[in-house]
PDB file of C-alpha atoms in Angstrom:
ATOM      1  CA  UNK A   1       0.000   0.000   0.000  1.00 94.00           C
ATOM      2  CA  UNK A   2       1.283   3.455  -0.956  1.00 97.00           C
ATOM      3  CA  UNK A   3      -0.058   6.176   1.334  1.00 97.00           C
ATOM      4  CA  UNK A   4       0.347   9.949   1.600  1.00 97.00           C
ATOM      5  CA  UNK A   5      -0.208  11.587   4.993  1.00 96.00           C
ATOM      6  CA  UNK A   6      -1.300  15.238   4.800  1.00 94.00           C
ATOM      7  CA  UNK A   7      -1.933  17.881   7.446  1.00 92.00           C
ATOM      8  CA  UNK A   8      -0.448  21.056   8.870  1.00 90.00           C
ATOM      9  CA  UNK A   9       2.721  21.081  10.991  1.00 85.00           C
ATOM     10  CA  UNK A  10       2.057  19.598  14.423  1.00 85.00           C
ATOM     11  CA  UNK A  11      -1.017  17.662  13.249  1.00 91.00           C
ATOM     12  CA  UNK A  12       0.501  14.300  14.141  1.00 92.00           C
ATOM     13  CA  UNK A  13       1.571  13.093  10.704  1.00 93.00           C
ATOM     14  CA  UNK A  14       4.839  11.666  12.027  1.00 91.00           C
ATOM     15  CA  UNK A  15       3.207   9.933  14.983  1.00 93.00           C
ATOM     16  CA  UNK A  16       0.461   8.399  12.860  1.00 97.00           C
ATOM     17  CA  UNK A  17       2.796   7.460  10.003  1.00 96.00           C
ATOM     18  CA  UNK A  18       5.039   5.638  12.474  1.00 96.00           C
ATOM     19  CA  UNK A  19       2.109   3.702  13.940  1.00 97.00           C
ATOM     20  CA  UNK A  20       0.755   2.803  10.493  1.00 96.00           C
ATOM     21  CA  UNK A  21       4.192   1.726   9.290  1.00 97.00           C
ATOM     22  CA  UNK A  22       4.412  -0.773  12.146  1.00 96.00           C
ATOM     23  CA  UNK A  23       0.879  -2.071  11.613  1.00 95.00           C
ATOM     24  CA  UNK A  24       1.173  -2.371   7.835  1.00 96.00           C
ATOM     25  CA  UNK A  25       4.865  -3.372   7.869  1.00 96.00           C
ATOM     26  CA  UNK A  26       5.874  -0.800   5.285  1.00 97.00           C
ATOM     27  CA  UNK A  27       8.412   2.014   5.735  1.00 97.00           C
ATOM     28  CA  UNK A  28       7.554   5.490   6.910  1.00 96.00           C
ATOM     29  CA  UNK A  29       9.298   7.871   4.536  1.00 95.00           C
ATOM     30  CA  UNK A  30       9.601  11.067   6.512  1.00 90.00           C
ATOM     31  CA  UNK A  31      11.081  13.782   4.364  1.00 86.00           C
ATOM     32  CA  UNK A  32      11.666  15.853   7.484  1.00 80.00           C
ATOM     33  CA  UNK A  33      13.729  13.029   8.948  1.00 83.00           C
ATOM     34  CA  UNK A  34      15.622  12.587   5.658  1.00 82.00           C
ATOM     35  CA  UNK A  35      16.486  16.288   5.681  1.00 84.00           C
ATOM     36  CA  UNK A  36      17.366  16.419   9.388  1.00 83.00           C
ATOM     37  CA  UNK A  37      19.705  13.453   8.859  1.00 81.00           C
ATOM     38  CA  UNK A  38      21.343  15.214   5.912  1.00 81.00           C
ATOM     39  CA  UNK A  39      21.925  18.294   8.108  1.00 85.00           C
ATOM     40  CA  UNK A  40      23.328  16.199  10.996  1.00 87.00           C
ATOM     41  CA  UNK A  41      25.638  14.298   8.650  1.00 86.00           C
ATOM     42  CA  UNK A  42      26.688  17.586   7.013  1.00 86.00           C
ATOM     43  CA  UNK A  43      26.098  16.226   3.517  1.00 81.00           C
ATOM     44  CA  UNK A  44      26.192  18.786   0.671  1.00 80.00           C
ATOM     45  CA  UNK A  45      22.375  18.912   0.656  1.00 79.00           C
ATOM     46  CA  UNK A  46      22.359  19.131   4.449  1.00 82.00           C
ATOM     47  CA  UNK A  47      24.739  22.093   4.498  1.00 82.00           C
ATOM     48  CA  UNK A  48      22.694  23.942   1.899  1.00 81.00           C
ATOM     49  CA  UNK A  49      19.370  23.497   3.727  1.00 85.00           C
ATOM     50  CA  UNK A  50      20.387  23.885   7.379  1.00 83.00           C
ATOM     51  CA  UNK A  51      19.499  27.582   7.680  1.00 81.00           C
ATOM     52  CA  UNK A  52      16.269  27.125   5.706  1.00 81.00           C
ATOM     53  CA  UNK A  53      15.065  24.383   8.055  1.00 78.00           C
ATOM     54  CA  UNK A  54      16.013  26.245  11.244  1.00 78.00           C
ATOM     55  CA  UNK A  55      13.971  29.234  10.122  1.00 76.00           C
ATOM     56  CA  UNK A  56      10.950  27.042   9.355  1.00 68.00           C
ATOM     57  CA  UNK A  57      11.192  27.598   5.596  1.00 71.00           C
ATOM     58  CA  UNK A  58      10.523  24.959   2.972  1.00 73.00           C
ATOM     59  CA  UNK A  59      13.337  23.264   1.101  1.00 83.00           C
ATOM     60  CA  UNK A  60      13.187  23.629  -2.697  1.00 88.00           C
ATOM     61  CA  UNK A  61      10.985  21.306  -4.703  1.00 90.00           C
ATOM     62  CA  UNK A  62      13.969  20.001  -6.637  1.00 89.00           C
ATOM     63  CA  UNK A  63      15.862  18.950  -3.490  1.00 86.00           C
ATOM     64  CA  UNK A  64      12.776  17.292  -2.017  1.00 89.00           C
ATOM     65  CA  UNK A  65      11.952  15.415  -5.216  1.00 91.00           C
ATOM     66  CA  UNK A  66      15.509  14.128  -5.479  1.00 84.00           C
ATOM     67  CA  UNK A  67      15.462  12.935  -1.850  1.00 84.00           C
ATOM     68  CA  UNK A  68      12.166  11.130  -2.391  1.00 90.00           C
ATOM     69  CA  UNK A  69      13.259   9.649  -5.739  1.00 89.00           C
ATOM     70  CA  UNK A  70      16.367   8.193  -4.088  1.00 84.00           C
ATOM     71  CA  UNK A  71      14.391   6.854  -1.107  1.00 88.00           C
ATOM     72  CA  UNK A  72      11.654   5.233  -3.212  1.00 92.00           C
ATOM     73  CA  UNK A  73      14.372   3.359  -5.109  1.00 89.00           C
ATOM     74  CA  UNK A  74      15.366   1.361  -2.027  1.00 89.00           C
ATOM     75  CA  UNK A  75      14.212  -2.244  -1.702  1.00 95.00           C
ATOM     76  CA  UNK A  76      12.128  -1.754   1.441  1.00 94.00           C
ATOM     77  CA  UNK A  77       9.802   0.676  -0.387  1.00 95.00           C
ATOM     78  CA  UNK A  78       8.940  -1.816  -3.151  1.00 93.00           C
ATOM     79  CA  UNK A  79       5.948  -3.284  -1.255  1.00 93.00           C
ATOM     80  CA  UNK A  80       4.618   0.099  -0.206  1.00 96.00           C
ATOM     81  CA  UNK A  81       5.340   3.145   1.930  1.00 97.00           C
ATOM     82  CA  UNK A  82       3.861   6.008   3.880  1.00 98.00           C
ATOM     83  CA  UNK A  83       4.960   9.453   2.725  1.00 97.00           C
ATOM     84  CA  UNK A  84       5.115  11.779   5.715  1.00 93.00           C
ATOM     85  CA  UNK A  85       5.795  15.397   4.762  1.00 84.00           C
ATOM     86  CA  UNK A  86       5.687  14.955   0.997  1.00 93.00           C
ATOM     87  CA  UNK A  87       4.324  16.269  -1.299  1.00 95.00           C
ATOM     88  CA  UNK A  88       4.178  19.796   0.080  1.00 89.00           C
ATOM     89  CA  UNK A  89       3.491  21.652  -3.160  1.00 92.00           C
ATOM     90  CA  UNK A  90       1.468  21.016  -6.299  1.00 93.00           C
ATOM     91  CA  UNK A  91       4.727  20.785  -8.233  1.00 95.00           C
ATOM     92  CA  UNK A  92       5.907  17.993  -5.898  1.00 95.00           C
ATOM     93  CA  UNK A  93       2.549  16.190  -6.155  1.00 95.00           C
ATOM     94  CA  UNK A  94       2.725  16.174  -9.945  1.00 95.00           C
ATOM     95  CA  UNK A  95       6.385  15.107  -9.879  1.00 97.00           C
ATOM     96  CA  UNK A  96       5.466  12.248  -7.539  1.00 96.00           C
ATOM     97  CA  UNK A  97       2.717  11.141  -9.935  1.00 95.00           C
ATOM     98  CA  UNK A  98       5.221  11.142 -12.792  1.00 96.00           C
ATOM     99  CA  UNK A  99       7.822   9.299 -10.747  1.00 95.00           C
ATOM    100  CA  UNK A 100       5.381   6.572  -9.695  1.00 96.00           C
ATOM    101  CA  UNK A 101       3.896   6.288 -13.184  1.00 95.00           C
ATOM    102  CA  UNK A 102       7.391   5.717 -14.586  1.00 95.00           C
ATOM    103  CA  UNK A 103       7.704   2.856 -12.083  1.00 94.00           C
ATOM    104  CA  UNK A 104       4.315   1.436 -13.082  1.00 94.00           C
ATOM    105  CA  UNK A 105       2.559   2.222  -9.813  1.00 94.00           C
ATOM    106  CA  UNK A 106       0.469   4.902  -8.092  1.00 94.00           C
ATOM    107  CA  UNK A 107      -0.692   6.208  -4.714  1.00 95.00           C
ATOM    108  CA  UNK A 108      -3.368   4.000  -3.133  1.00 94.00           C
ATOM    109  CA  UNK A 109      -4.648   6.356  -0.426  1.00 95.00           C
ATOM    110  CA  UNK A 110      -4.335   9.896   0.862  1.00 96.00           C
ATOM    111  CA  UNK A 111      -5.095  10.601   4.520  1.00 96.00           C
ATOM    112  CA  UNK A 112      -5.581  14.171   5.698  1.00 94.00           C
ATOM    113  CA  UNK A 113      -5.433  14.945   9.409  1.00 95.00           C
ATOM    114  CA  UNK A 114      -7.895  17.724  10.284  1.00 93.00           C
ATOM    115  CA  UNK A 115      -6.849  19.750  13.313  1.00 92.00           C
ATOM    116  CA  UNK A 116      -7.732  22.911  15.210  1.00 88.00           C
ATOM    117  CA  UNK A 117      -4.958  25.231  14.046  1.00 82.00           C
ATOM    118  CA  UNK A 118      -5.342  27.406  17.161  1.00 79.00           C
ATOM    119  CA  UNK A 119      -4.206  24.441  19.319  1.00 83.00           C
ATOM    120  CA  UNK A 120      -1.223  23.391  17.211  1.00 80.00           C
ATOM    121  CA  UNK A 121       1.359  25.697  18.782  1.00 76.00           C
ATOM    122  CA  UNK A 122       0.697  24.268  22.247  1.00 78.00           C
ATOM    123  CA  UNK A 123       0.949  20.764  20.766  1.00 74.00           C
ATOM    124  CA  UNK A 124       4.354  21.585  19.215  1.00 73.00           C
ATOM    125  CA  UNK A 125       5.554  23.162  22.469  1.00 76.00           C
ATOM    126  CA  UNK A 126       4.406  20.013  24.318  1.00 74.00           C
ATOM    127  CA  UNK A 127       6.332  17.847  21.855  1.00 70.00           C
ATOM    128  CA  UNK A 128       9.488  19.856  22.549  1.00 69.00           C
ATOM    129  CA  UNK A 129       9.047  19.591  26.343  1.00 79.00           C
ATOM    130  CA  UNK A 130       8.393  15.840  26.110  1.00 80.00           C
ATOM    131  CA  UNK A 131      11.475  15.331  23.967  1.00 73.00           C
ATOM    132  CA  UNK A 132      13.634  17.177  26.503  1.00 76.00           C
ATOM    133  CA  UNK A 133      12.072  15.270  29.429  1.00 84.00           C
ATOM    134  CA  UNK A 134      12.925  11.986  27.693  1.00 84.00           C
ATOM    135  CA  UNK A 135      16.545  13.058  27.216  1.00 85.00           C
ATOM    136  CA  UNK A 136      16.128  13.786  23.513  1.00 79.00           C
ATOM    137  CA  UNK A 137      16.811  16.877  21.486  1.00 77.00           C
ATOM    138  CA  UNK A 138      14.300  19.462  20.398  1.00 69.00           C
ATOM    139  CA  UNK A 139      13.868  19.784  16.658  1.00 67.00           C
ATOM    140  CA  UNK A 140      15.330  23.042  15.361  1.00 66.00           C
ATOM    141  CA  UNK A 141      11.941  23.973  13.891  1.00 64.00           C
ATOM    142  CA  UNK A 142       9.970  23.287  17.117  1.00 65.00           C
ATOM    143  CA  UNK A 143       9.859  26.868  18.313  1.00 70.00           C
ATOM    144  CA  UNK A 144       7.027  29.411  18.064  1.00 74.00           C
ATOM    145  CA  UNK A 145       8.644  31.605  15.395  1.00 78.00           C
ATOM    146  CA  UNK A 146       9.580  28.713  13.078  1.00 77.00           C
ATOM    147  CA  UNK A 147       6.226  27.021  13.692  1.00 78.00           C
ATOM    148  CA  UNK A 148       4.286  30.127  12.679  1.00 81.00           C
ATOM    149  CA  UNK A 149       6.361  30.389   9.507  1.00 82.00           C
ATOM    150  CA  UNK A 150       5.795  26.673   8.769  1.00 80.00           C
ATOM    151  CA  UNK A 151       2.056  27.159   9.258  1.00 84.00           C
ATOM    152  CA  UNK A 152       1.952  30.132   6.850  1.00 85.00           C
ATOM    153  CA  UNK A 153       3.950  28.110   4.285  1.00 83.00           C
ATOM    154  CA  UNK A 154       1.574  25.182   4.766  1.00 83.00           C
ATOM    155  CA  UNK A 155      -1.508  27.308   4.154  1.00 85.00           C
ATOM    156  CA  UNK A 156       0.045  28.907   1.073  1.00 86.00           C
ATOM    157  CA  UNK A 157       1.813  25.948  -0.543  1.00 83.00           C
ATOM    158  CA  UNK A 158       0.602  22.673   0.945  1.00 83.00           C
ATOM    159  CA  UNK A 159      -3.110  23.155   1.568  1.00 84.00           C
ATOM    160  CA  UNK A 160      -3.758  23.189  -2.236  1.00 90.00           C
ATOM    161  CA  UNK A 161      -2.250  19.676  -2.401  1.00 93.00           C
ATOM    162  CA  UNK A 162      -5.312  18.404  -0.495  1.00 90.00           C
ATOM    163  CA  UNK A 163      -7.600  19.789  -3.190  1.00 89.00           C
ATOM    164  CA  UNK A 164      -5.377  18.222  -5.863  1.00 92.00           C
ATOM    165  CA  UNK A 165      -5.755  14.744  -4.385  1.00 92.00           C
ATOM    166  CA  UNK A 166      -9.423  15.197  -3.439  1.00 88.00           C
ATOM    167  CA  UNK A 167     -10.157  15.902  -7.088  1.00 81.00           C
ATOM    168  CA  UNK A 168      -8.225  12.875  -8.364  1.00 80.00           C
ATOM    169  CA  UNK A 169      -8.915  10.113  -5.868  1.00 74.00           C
ATOM    170  CA  UNK A 170     -10.765   9.330  -2.695  1.00 74.00           C
ATOM    171  CA  UNK A 171      -9.089  11.159   0.125  1.00 88.00           C
ATOM    172  CA  UNK A 172      -9.978  10.290   3.712  1.00 93.00           C
ATOM    173  CA  UNK A 173     -10.172  13.113   6.218  1.00 94.00           C
ATOM    174  CA  UNK A 174      -9.614  12.104   9.849  1.00 97.00           C
ATOM    175  CA  UNK A 175     -10.035  14.192  13.015  1.00 96.00           C
ATOM    176  CA  UNK A 176      -6.455  14.544  14.248  1.00 95.00           C
ATOM    177  CA  UNK A 177      -7.464  16.200  17.530  1.00 93.00           C
ATOM    178  CA  UNK A 178      -8.646  12.922  19.054  1.00 95.00           C
ATOM    179  CA  UNK A 179      -6.565  10.603  21.234  1.00 95.00           C
ATOM    180  CA  UNK A 180      -3.606   9.140  19.311  1.00 95.00           C
ATOM    181  CA  UNK A 181      -4.965   5.564  19.267  1.00 96.00           C
ATOM    182  CA  UNK A 182      -8.414   6.751  18.151  1.00 97.00           C
ATOM    183  CA  UNK A 183      -6.835   8.631  15.248  1.00 97.00           C
ATOM    184  CA  UNK A 184      -4.835   5.524  14.301  1.00 97.00           C
ATOM    185  CA  UNK A 185      -7.954   3.339  14.399  1.00 97.00           C
ATOM    186  CA  UNK A 186      -9.895   5.864  12.291  1.00 97.00           C
ATOM    187  CA  UNK A 187      -7.100   5.903   9.706  1.00 97.00           C
ATOM    188  CA  UNK A 188      -6.986   2.101   9.589  1.00 96.00           C
ATOM    189  CA  UNK A 189     -10.767   2.036   9.061  1.00 96.00           C
ATOM    190  CA  UNK A 190     -10.460   4.626   6.276  1.00 95.00           C
ATOM    191  CA  UNK A 191      -7.863   2.372   4.637  1.00 94.00           C
ATOM    192  CA  UNK A 192     -10.293  -0.561   4.783  1.00 92.00           C
ATOM    193  CA  UNK A 193      -8.796  -2.337   7.803  1.00 89.00           C
ATOM    194  CA  UNK A 194     -10.884  -3.043  10.908  1.00 68.00           C
TER     195      UNK A 194
END
């Protein structure tokens, strides 16, 4: 199964993608994680995008498409995958369609997490506090200023992607403000699993 997870920053895409990946035994392809790893490893792409990510900006379409193209070519993605954080623009969505078509496949489902945008900042702040309490590091973009910029970018560039997929295939919309397990169960039901 090939799934796209959509929703604004802080909606729970990463959490839900991780849970679905375990249940469906397919990889979670988090573009945010791919990019954070590139920054940590100081790869050429990582060095060029470090400042963009810290400010909450979006990495160029071309860089994102190349990262996803490389990742989809790995063996573990052959049976399916969950795209978490991609596509973020209409250009990326169309490029993904072309990439999958060239491989003789397509997206099977698109899940959109609906959330109360006014509560997202407190959710992101909670995620940062929890990470610190567990001895982890806070993501560079988990701060109020970067979050607000990410939210503006989402509304401008990514929200139209939902309309793109809604017009081309059945897209399931799930209430992402519920308890984590309830959201997971609702997504599984939307995918046809009980």
